[in-house]
């Protein structure tokens, strides 16, 4: 009997997963979305085998279900459809926060296996029209299993991540994941939007260098998504921002006081740490997926 993989939410990440998973272990790919134009596009471009507007009908057939919605949407979907998932099926998500998602998954029945997931890839664009089959090449795939996760389904996710081109699969706790993402992604978005809050933004237009463009690239973000990502990871992000504020304060004091020796020492230390990080990244084989920042589906997150 043919296995069926259901992708709920055919945005950038959902569409890219559908493209990347073509041919994976002979699964039939069923795409679910509330947008009829999105479903038509998915069928016309051969992104999915079947398009389905009714999630209940799709979930009844799904052996493996990917939830590729906004974070709050994932929580609400699991609550609304907790009794519609096929017994024995596996459910996973692609969200850039994990603590809130795993808590929400507590409503699922014991007949369903849940594995929290976050493929760390994406772009600053949104929508299925920007989906890429190679989106996940060289990316990290983070899994946050708990007592709802069966060993066979963890093994399935490992095979799936390798199939779509991920460099590695990392298992960790939801708390550790959220601390990582608060620092490596969410804090970067706060920096970007904070720079764009400066009253001088438009006065200096036309004089931006690559460093400014790189720093602020993700500021043109999806507001509803990132409001959810920030608020649903408030504790970890708050800690990261407190440390950032202290680091910036120390630089400001060294600059304003004319402490050239202290400033030079701080710059040398930061520069050396970044070079060390570059060497570690190069030796690991996993690409630092800068382009995942700003993804509509969050990975983080994907998400960015």
mmCIF file of C-alpha atoms in Angstrom:
data_model
loop_
_atom_site.group_PDB
_atom_site.id
_atom_site.type_symbol
_atom_site.label_atom_id
_atom_site.label_comp_id
_atom_site.label_asym_id
_atom_site.label_seq_id
_atom_site.Cartn_x
_atom_site.Cartn_y
_atom_site.Cartn_z
ATOM 1 C CA UNK A 1 0.000 0.000 0.000
ATOM 2 C CA UNK A 2 1.403 3.380 -1.013
ATOM 3 C CA UNK A 3 2.508 5.653 1.828
ATOM 4 C CA UNK A 4 1.258 9.230 1.941
ATOM 5 C CA UNK A 5 3.101 12.334 3.097
ATOM 6 C CA UNK A 6 0.854 15.301 3.904
ATOM 7 C CA UNK A 7 2.235 18.847 3.930
ATOM 8 C CA UNK A 8 -0.092 21.330 5.640
ATOM 9 C CA UNK A 9 0.781 24.831 4.462
ATOM 10 C CA UNK A 10 2.337 25.239 1.026
ATOM 11 C CA UNK A 11 4.345 28.375 1.637
ATOM 12 C CA UNK A 12 8.059 28.783 1.050
ATOM 13 C CA UNK A 13 9.127 25.964 3.368
ATOM 14 C CA UNK A 14 6.169 23.659 2.736
ATOM 15 C CA UNK A 15 6.562 24.064 -1.014
ATOM 16 C CA UNK A 16 10.317 23.524 -0.818
ATOM 17 C CA UNK A 17 9.819 20.366 1.237
ATOM 18 C CA UNK A 18 7.354 19.055 -1.345
ATOM 19 C CA UNK A 19 9.887 19.671 -4.115
ATOM 20 C CA UNK A 20 12.821 18.227 -2.165
ATOM 21 C CA UNK A 21 10.926 15.110 -1.086
ATOM 22 C CA UNK A 22 9.972 14.003 -4.580
ATOM 23 C CA UNK A 23 10.817 10.294 -4.810
ATOM 24 C CA UNK A 24 11.490 9.852 -1.099
ATOM 25 C CA UNK A 25 10.742 6.217 -0.226
ATOM 26 C CA UNK A 26 7.894 6.174 -2.737
ATOM 27 C CA UNK A 27 5.661 8.504 -0.715
ATOM 28 C CA UNK A 28 2.715 10.156 -2.434
ATOM 29 C CA UNK A 29 2.832 13.860 -1.556
ATOM 30 C CA UNK A 30 -0.450 15.549 -0.640
ATOM 31 C CA UNK A 31 -0.450 19.334 -0.275
ATOM 32 C CA UNK A 32 -2.993 21.071 1.973
ATOM 33 C CA UNK A 33 -3.624 24.806 1.910
ATOM 34 C CA UNK A 34 -6.482 27.254 2.403
ATOM 35 C CA UNK A 35 -5.502 29.128 -0.778
ATOM 36 C CA UNK A 36 -6.981 27.760 -3.989
ATOM 37 C CA UNK A 37 -4.441 29.656 -6.167
ATOM 38 C CA UNK A 38 -1.641 28.035 -4.143
ATOM 39 C CA UNK A 39 -3.143 24.578 -4.605
ATOM 40 C CA UNK A 40 -3.561 25.162 -8.348
ATOM 41 C CA UNK A 41 0.030 26.356 -8.661
ATOM 42 C CA UNK A 42 1.286 23.320 -6.732
ATOM 43 C CA UNK A 43 -0.496 20.990 -9.130
ATOM 44 C CA UNK A 44 0.378 22.904 -12.308
ATOM 45 C CA UNK A 45 4.073 22.942 -11.357
ATOM 46 C CA UNK A 46 4.028 19.269 -10.316
ATOM 47 C CA UNK A 47 5.106 20.205 -6.782
ATOM 48 C CA UNK A 48 2.613 17.789 -5.182
ATOM 49 C CA UNK A 49 0.865 14.640 -6.360
ATOM 50 C CA UNK A 50 -2.467 15.777 -4.969
ATOM 51 C CA UNK A 51 -3.856 19.074 -3.734
ATOM 52 C CA UNK A 52 -6.390 19.064 -0.934
ATOM 53 C CA UNK A 53 -8.357 21.942 0.570
ATOM 54 C CA UNK A 54 -9.920 19.758 3.274
ATOM 55 C CA UNK A 55 -7.339 18.922 5.971
ATOM 56 C CA UNK A 56 -9.596 16.336 7.599
ATOM 57 C CA UNK A 57 -9.661 14.225 4.458
ATOM 58 C CA UNK A 58 -5.898 14.531 4.002
ATOM 59 C CA UNK A 59 -5.036 13.741 7.633
ATOM 60 C CA UNK A 60 -7.106 10.567 7.522
ATOM 61 C CA UNK A 61 -4.706 9.267 4.845
ATOM 62 C CA UNK A 62 -1.416 10.704 6.090
ATOM 63 C CA UNK A 63 1.338 8.392 7.287
ATOM 64 C CA UNK A 64 3.657 11.363 7.770
ATOM 65 C CA UNK A 65 2.334 14.895 8.326
ATOM 66 C CA UNK A 66 4.378 18.090 8.120
ATOM 67 C CA UNK A 67 2.847 21.182 9.732
ATOM 68 C CA UNK A 68 4.276 24.168 7.853
ATOM 69 C CA UNK A 69 2.182 26.991 9.288
ATOM 70 C CA UNK A 70 2.932 30.004 11.447
ATOM 71 C CA UNK A 71 3.742 28.995 15.048
ATOM 72 C CA UNK A 72 0.378 29.866 16.574
ATOM 73 C CA UNK A 73 -1.313 28.330 13.556
ATOM 74 C CA UNK A 74 0.460 25.028 14.236
ATOM 75 C CA UNK A 75 -0.709 24.994 17.851
ATOM 76 C CA UNK A 76 -4.273 25.817 16.822
ATOM 77 C CA UNK A 77 -4.229 23.231 14.012
ATOM 78 C CA UNK A 78 -3.163 20.449 16.364
ATOM 79 C CA UNK A 79 -5.914 21.392 18.808
ATOM 80 C CA UNK A 80 -8.605 21.618 16.140
ATOM 81 C CA UNK A 81 -7.590 18.406 14.346
ATOM 82 C CA UNK A 82 -6.258 16.283 17.211
ATOM 83 C CA UNK A 83 -8.806 13.559 16.486
ATOM 84 C CA UNK A 84 -8.337 13.636 12.703
ATOM 85 C CA UNK A 85 -4.778 12.290 12.437
ATOM 86 C CA UNK A 86 -4.575 8.697 11.234
ATOM 87 C CA UNK A 87 -3.692 6.278 14.064
ATOM 88 C CA UNK A 88 -0.061 5.227 13.783
ATOM 89 C CA UNK A 89 0.917 8.331 11.859
ATOM 90 C CA UNK A 90 3.819 10.630 12.606
ATOM 91 C CA UNK A 91 3.407 14.400 12.914
ATOM 92 C CA UNK A 92 6.238 16.917 12.734
ATOM 93 C CA UNK A 93 6.601 20.664 12.272
ATOM 94 C CA UNK A 94 9.134 23.115 10.847
ATOM 95 C CA UNK A 95 8.720 25.925 13.361
ATOM 96 C CA UNK A 96 11.526 28.142 14.668
ATOM 97 C CA UNK A 97 10.347 27.786 18.267
ATOM 98 C CA UNK A 98 10.042 24.427 19.914
ATOM 99 C CA UNK A 99 8.992 24.783 23.546
ATOM 100 C CA UNK A 100 5.586 26.232 22.694
ATOM 101 C CA UNK A 101 5.062 23.746 19.863
ATOM 102 C CA UNK A 102 5.875 20.680 21.985
ATOM 103 C CA UNK A 103 3.569 21.971 24.677
ATOM 104 C CA UNK A 104 0.827 22.360 22.061
ATOM 105 C CA UNK A 105 1.457 18.841 20.771
ATOM 106 C CA UNK A 106 0.366 17.524 24.155
ATOM 107 C CA UNK A 107 -3.230 17.517 22.870
ATOM 108 C CA UNK A 108 -2.445 14.815 20.304
ATOM 109 C CA UNK A 109 -3.707 11.296 21.097
ATOM 110 C CA UNK A 110 -1.357 8.478 22.126
ATOM 111 C CA UNK A 111 -1.960 6.843 18.744
ATOM 112 C CA UNK A 112 0.067 9.595 17.069
ATOM 113 C CA UNK A 113 3.835 10.062 17.251
ATOM 114 C CA UNK A 114 5.090 13.667 17.320
ATOM 115 C CA UNK A 115 8.635 14.786 16.558
ATOM 116 C CA UNK A 116 9.456 18.474 16.844
ATOM 117 C CA UNK A 117 11.551 19.579 13.877
ATOM 118 C CA UNK A 118 13.276 22.640 12.478
ATOM 119 C CA UNK A 119 15.113 22.552 9.141
ATOM 120 C CA UNK A 120 17.289 25.648 9.343
ATOM 121 C CA UNK A 121 16.792 26.977 5.859
ATOM 122 C CA UNK A 122 14.758 29.562 3.991
ATOM 123 C CA UNK A 123 15.000 32.893 2.217
ATOM 124 C CA UNK A 124 13.705 36.401 2.788
ATOM 125 C CA UNK A 125 10.962 35.664 0.238
ATOM 126 C CA UNK A 126 7.595 34.066 0.889
ATOM 127 C CA UNK A 127 5.136 31.896 -0.993
ATOM 128 C CA UNK A 128 5.267 28.704 -2.975
ATOM 129 C CA UNK A 129 6.450 30.593 -6.075
ATOM 130 C CA UNK A 130 9.834 30.967 -4.360
ATOM 131 C CA UNK A 131 10.094 27.327 -3.238
ATOM 132 C CA UNK A 132 13.408 25.623 -4.034
ATOM 133 C CA UNK A 133 14.170 21.933 -4.321
ATOM 134 C CA UNK A 134 17.701 22.577 -3.005
ATOM 135 C CA UNK A 135 16.561 24.809 -0.125
ATOM 136 C CA UNK A 136 17.916 22.441 2.526
ATOM 137 C CA UNK A 137 21.270 21.540 0.992
ATOM 138 C CA UNK A 138 24.011 21.895 3.583
ATOM 139 C CA UNK A 139 21.589 22.965 6.326
ATOM 140 C CA UNK A 140 21.214 21.708 9.874
ATOM 141 C CA UNK A 141 18.031 19.793 10.685
ATOM 142 C CA UNK A 142 17.215 20.065 14.384
ATOM 143 C CA UNK A 143 14.916 17.523 16.031
ATOM 144 C CA UNK A 144 13.449 17.913 19.514
ATOM 145 C CA UNK A 145 11.998 14.511 20.416
ATOM 146 C CA UNK A 146 10.087 13.796 23.610
ATOM 147 C CA UNK A 147 8.015 10.938 25.003
ATOM 148 C CA UNK A 148 5.630 11.335 22.048
ATOM 149 C CA UNK A 149 8.405 10.435 19.585
ATOM 150 C CA UNK A 150 8.835 6.804 18.532
ATOM 151 C CA UNK A 151 12.322 5.472 17.649
ATOM 152 C CA UNK A 152 11.142 4.344 14.222
ATOM 153 C CA UNK A 153 9.894 7.822 13.408
ATOM 154 C CA UNK A 154 13.117 9.432 14.605
ATOM 155 C CA UNK A 155 14.938 7.103 12.212
ATOM 156 C CA UNK A 156 12.524 8.118 9.459
ATOM 157 C CA UNK A 157 13.247 11.806 10.073
ATOM 158 C CA UNK A 158 16.971 11.125 9.917
ATOM 159 C CA UNK A 159 16.590 9.443 6.508
ATOM 160 C CA UNK A 160 14.321 12.226 5.305
ATOM 161 C CA UNK A 161 16.742 14.970 6.345
ATOM 162 C CA UNK A 162 19.608 13.239 4.537
ATOM 163 C CA UNK A 163 17.439 12.814 1.445
ATOM 164 C CA UNK A 164 16.664 16.547 1.165
ATOM 165 C CA UNK A 165 20.370 17.357 1.426
ATOM 166 C CA UNK A 166 20.845 18.419 5.036
ATOM 167 C CA UNK A 167 24.422 18.355 6.286
ATOM 168 C CA UNK A 168 23.465 16.810 9.597
ATOM 169 C CA UNK A 169 20.642 15.952 11.964
ATOM 170 C CA UNK A 170 20.925 17.234 15.521
ATOM 171 C CA UNK A 171 18.757 16.006 18.378
ATOM 172 C CA UNK A 172 18.390 18.329 21.334
ATOM 173 C CA UNK A 173 15.877 19.578 23.864
ATOM 174 C CA UNK A 174 13.267 22.211 23.132
ATOM 175 C CA UNK A 175 14.926 24.499 25.680
ATOM 176 C CA UNK A 176 18.344 24.177 24.054
ATOM 177 C CA UNK A 177 16.867 24.722 20.595
ATOM 178 C CA UNK A 178 15.067 27.873 21.660
ATOM 179 C CA UNK A 179 18.212 29.278 23.279
ATOM 180 C CA UNK A 180 20.179 28.603 20.072
ATOM 181 C CA UNK A 181 17.570 30.227 17.849
ATOM 182 C CA UNK A 182 17.156 33.200 20.177
ATOM 183 C CA UNK A 183 20.867 33.933 19.753
ATOM 184 C CA UNK A 184 21.559 32.953 16.146
ATOM 185 C CA UNK A 185 18.356 34.163 14.497
ATOM 186 C CA UNK A 186 15.850 36.083 16.555
ATOM 187 C CA UNK A 187 18.401 38.428 18.110
ATOM 188 C CA UNK A 188 19.755 39.188 14.618
ATOM 189 C CA UNK A 189 16.268 40.223 13.539
ATOM 190 C CA UNK A 190 15.925 42.493 16.569
ATOM 191 C CA UNK A 191 19.259 44.120 15.670
ATOM 192 C CA UNK A 192 18.134 44.618 12.069
ATOM 193 C CA UNK A 193 14.805 46.244 12.919
ATOM 194 C CA UNK A 194 16.454 48.348 15.639
ATOM 195 C CA UNK A 195 18.928 49.772 13.118
ATOM 196 C CA UNK A 196 16.008 50.620 10.849
ATOM 197 C CA UNK A 197 14.283 52.423 13.738
ATOM 198 C CA UNK A 198 17.045 55.050 13.727
ATOM 199 C CA UNK A 199 15.781 58.518 12.712
ATOM 200 C CA UNK A 200 18.754 58.844 10.331
ATOM 201 C CA UNK A 201 17.705 55.871 8.166
ATOM 202 C CA UNK A 202 16.356 57.897 5.234
ATOM 203 C CA UNK A 203 18.757 60.833 5.698
ATOM 204 C CA UNK A 204 21.679 58.524 4.890
ATOM 205 C CA UNK A 205 19.996 56.625 2.066
ATOM 206 C CA UNK A 206 22.327 56.038 -0.857
ATOM 207 C CA UNK A 207 25.424 55.839 1.321
ATOM 208 C CA UNK A 208 24.895 52.319 2.651
ATOM 209 C CA UNK A 209 27.779 49.861 2.423
ATOM 210 C CA UNK A 210 27.608 46.092 2.192
ATOM 211 C CA UNK A 211 27.831 45.810 5.966
ATOM 212 C CA UNK A 212 24.722 47.964 6.399
ATOM 213 C CA UNK A 213 22.800 46.075 3.734
ATOM 214 C CA UNK A 214 23.833 42.744 5.235
ATOM 215 C CA UNK A 215 22.872 43.817 8.740
ATOM 216 C CA UNK A 216 19.446 45.153 7.772
ATOM 217 C CA UNK A 217 18.500 42.657 5.053
ATOM 218 C CA UNK A 218 16.139 40.720 7.298
ATOM 219 C CA UNK A 219 14.407 43.819 8.683
ATOM 220 C CA UNK A 220 11.762 43.687 5.938
ATOM 221 C CA UNK A 221 10.239 40.761 7.770
ATOM 222 C CA UNK A 222 6.833 39.132 7.973
ATOM 223 C CA UNK A 223 5.386 41.066 10.928
ATOM 224 C CA UNK A 224 2.716 38.564 12.092
ATOM 225 C CA UNK A 225 5.188 35.677 11.914
ATOM 226 C CA UNK A 226 8.001 37.378 13.788
ATOM 227 C CA UNK A 227 5.636 38.802 16.385
ATOM 228 C CA UNK A 228 4.708 35.195 17.151
ATOM 229 C CA UNK A 229 8.297 33.925 17.047
ATOM 230 C CA UNK A 230 9.541 36.633 19.410
ATOM 231 C CA UNK A 231 6.643 36.375 21.853
ATOM 232 C CA UNK A 232 6.589 32.567 21.925
ATOM 233 C CA UNK A 233 10.302 32.503 22.773
ATOM 234 C CA UNK A 234 10.281 35.488 25.109
ATOM 235 C CA UNK A 235 12.328 33.954 27.919
ATOM 236 C CA UNK A 236 15.287 32.791 25.827
ATOM 237 C CA UNK A 237 15.236 35.856 23.581
ATOM 238 C CA UNK A 238 15.072 38.174 26.590
ATOM 239 C CA UNK A 239 18.237 36.589 28.022
ATOM 240 C CA UNK A 240 20.054 36.915 24.700
ATOM 241 C CA UNK A 241 19.093 40.587 24.384
ATOM 242 C CA UNK A 242 20.232 41.352 27.930
ATOM 243 C CA UNK A 243 23.686 39.987 27.104
ATOM 244 C CA UNK A 244 23.739 41.925 23.819
ATOM 245 C CA UNK A 245 22.863 45.141 25.639
ATOM 246 C CA UNK A 246 25.750 44.566 28.046
ATOM 247 C CA UNK A 247 28.189 43.878 25.198
ATOM 248 C CA UNK A 248 27.133 47.031 23.347
ATOM 249 C CA UNK A 249 27.369 49.055 26.585
ATOM 250 C CA UNK A 250 30.978 47.954 27.049
ATOM 251 C CA UNK A 251 31.879 48.970 23.494
ATOM 252 C CA UNK A 252 30.130 52.315 23.904
ATOM 253 C CA UNK A 253 31.962 53.055 27.143
ATOM 254 C CA UNK A 254 35.348 52.168 25.634
ATOM 255 C CA UNK A 255 34.692 54.385 22.602
ATOM 256 C CA UNK A 256 33.294 57.367 24.501
ATOM 257 C CA UNK A 257 35.995 57.283 27.186
ATOM 258 C CA UNK A 258 38.819 57.119 24.656
ATOM 259 C CA UNK A 259 40.048 53.809 26.081
ATOM 260 C CA UNK A 260 41.939 52.760 22.958
ATOM 261 C CA UNK A 261 43.723 49.889 24.671
ATOM 262 C CA UNK A 262 40.490 48.443 26.028
ATOM 263 C CA UNK A 263 38.739 48.956 22.702
ATOM 264 C CA UNK A 264 41.567 47.261 20.817
ATOM 265 C CA UNK A 265 41.524 44.308 23.208
ATOM 266 C CA UNK A 266 37.782 43.857 22.799
ATOM 267 C CA UNK A 267 37.994 44.087 19.008
ATOM 268 C CA UNK A 268 40.869 41.604 18.889
ATOM 269 C CA UNK A 269 38.997 39.134 21.082
ATOM 270 C CA UNK A 270 35.790 39.378 19.050
ATOM 271 C CA UNK A 271 37.667 39.102 15.759
ATOM 272 C CA UNK A 272 39.581 36.028 16.938
ATOM 273 C CA UNK A 273 36.368 34.354 18.125
ATOM 274 C CA UNK A 274 34.690 34.950 14.759
ATOM 275 C CA UNK A 275 37.691 33.537 12.866
ATOM 276 C CA UNK A 276 37.620 30.465 15.109
ATOM 277 C CA UNK A 277 33.911 30.048 14.402
ATOM 278 C CA UNK A 278 34.587 30.273 10.648
ATOM 279 C CA UNK A 279 37.192 27.509 10.899
ATOM 280 C CA UNK A 280 34.856 25.289 12.915
ATOM 281 C CA UNK A 281 32.057 25.831 10.400
ATOM 282 C CA UNK A 282 34.313 25.008 7.463
ATOM 283 C CA UNK A 283 35.548 21.804 9.081
ATOM 284 C CA UNK A 284 32.034 20.645 10.029
ATOM 285 C CA UNK A 285 30.731 20.692 6.455
ATOM 286 C CA UNK A 286 27.493 22.370 7.543
ATOM 287 C CA UNK A 287 26.839 25.674 5.845
ATOM 288 C CA UNK A 288 25.884 28.672 7.964
ATOM 289 C CA UNK A 289 22.579 29.230 6.199
ATOM 290 C CA UNK A 290 22.383 33.001 6.365
ATOM 291 C CA UNK A 291 19.678 32.989 3.722
ATOM 292 C CA UNK A 292 17.189 31.208 5.970
ATOM 293 C CA UNK A 293 16.779 34.411 7.995
ATOM 294 C CA UNK A 294 13.487 36.140 7.325
ATOM 295 C CA UNK A 295 11.733 33.044 6.049
ATOM 296 C CA UNK A 296 7.971 33.366 6.108
ATOM 297 C CA UNK A 297 7.657 29.892 7.531
ATOM 298 C CA UNK A 298 10.253 30.376 10.151
ATOM 299 C CA UNK A 299 12.759 28.381 10.682
ATOM 300 C CA UNK A 300 13.930 30.182 11.447
ATOM 301 C CA UNK A 301 12.969 29.475 11.052
ATOM 302 C CA UNK A 302 12.848 29.241 9.743
ATOM 303 C CA UNK A 303 13.118 29.285 10.091
ATOM 304 C CA UNK A 304 14.063 30.268 10.163
#
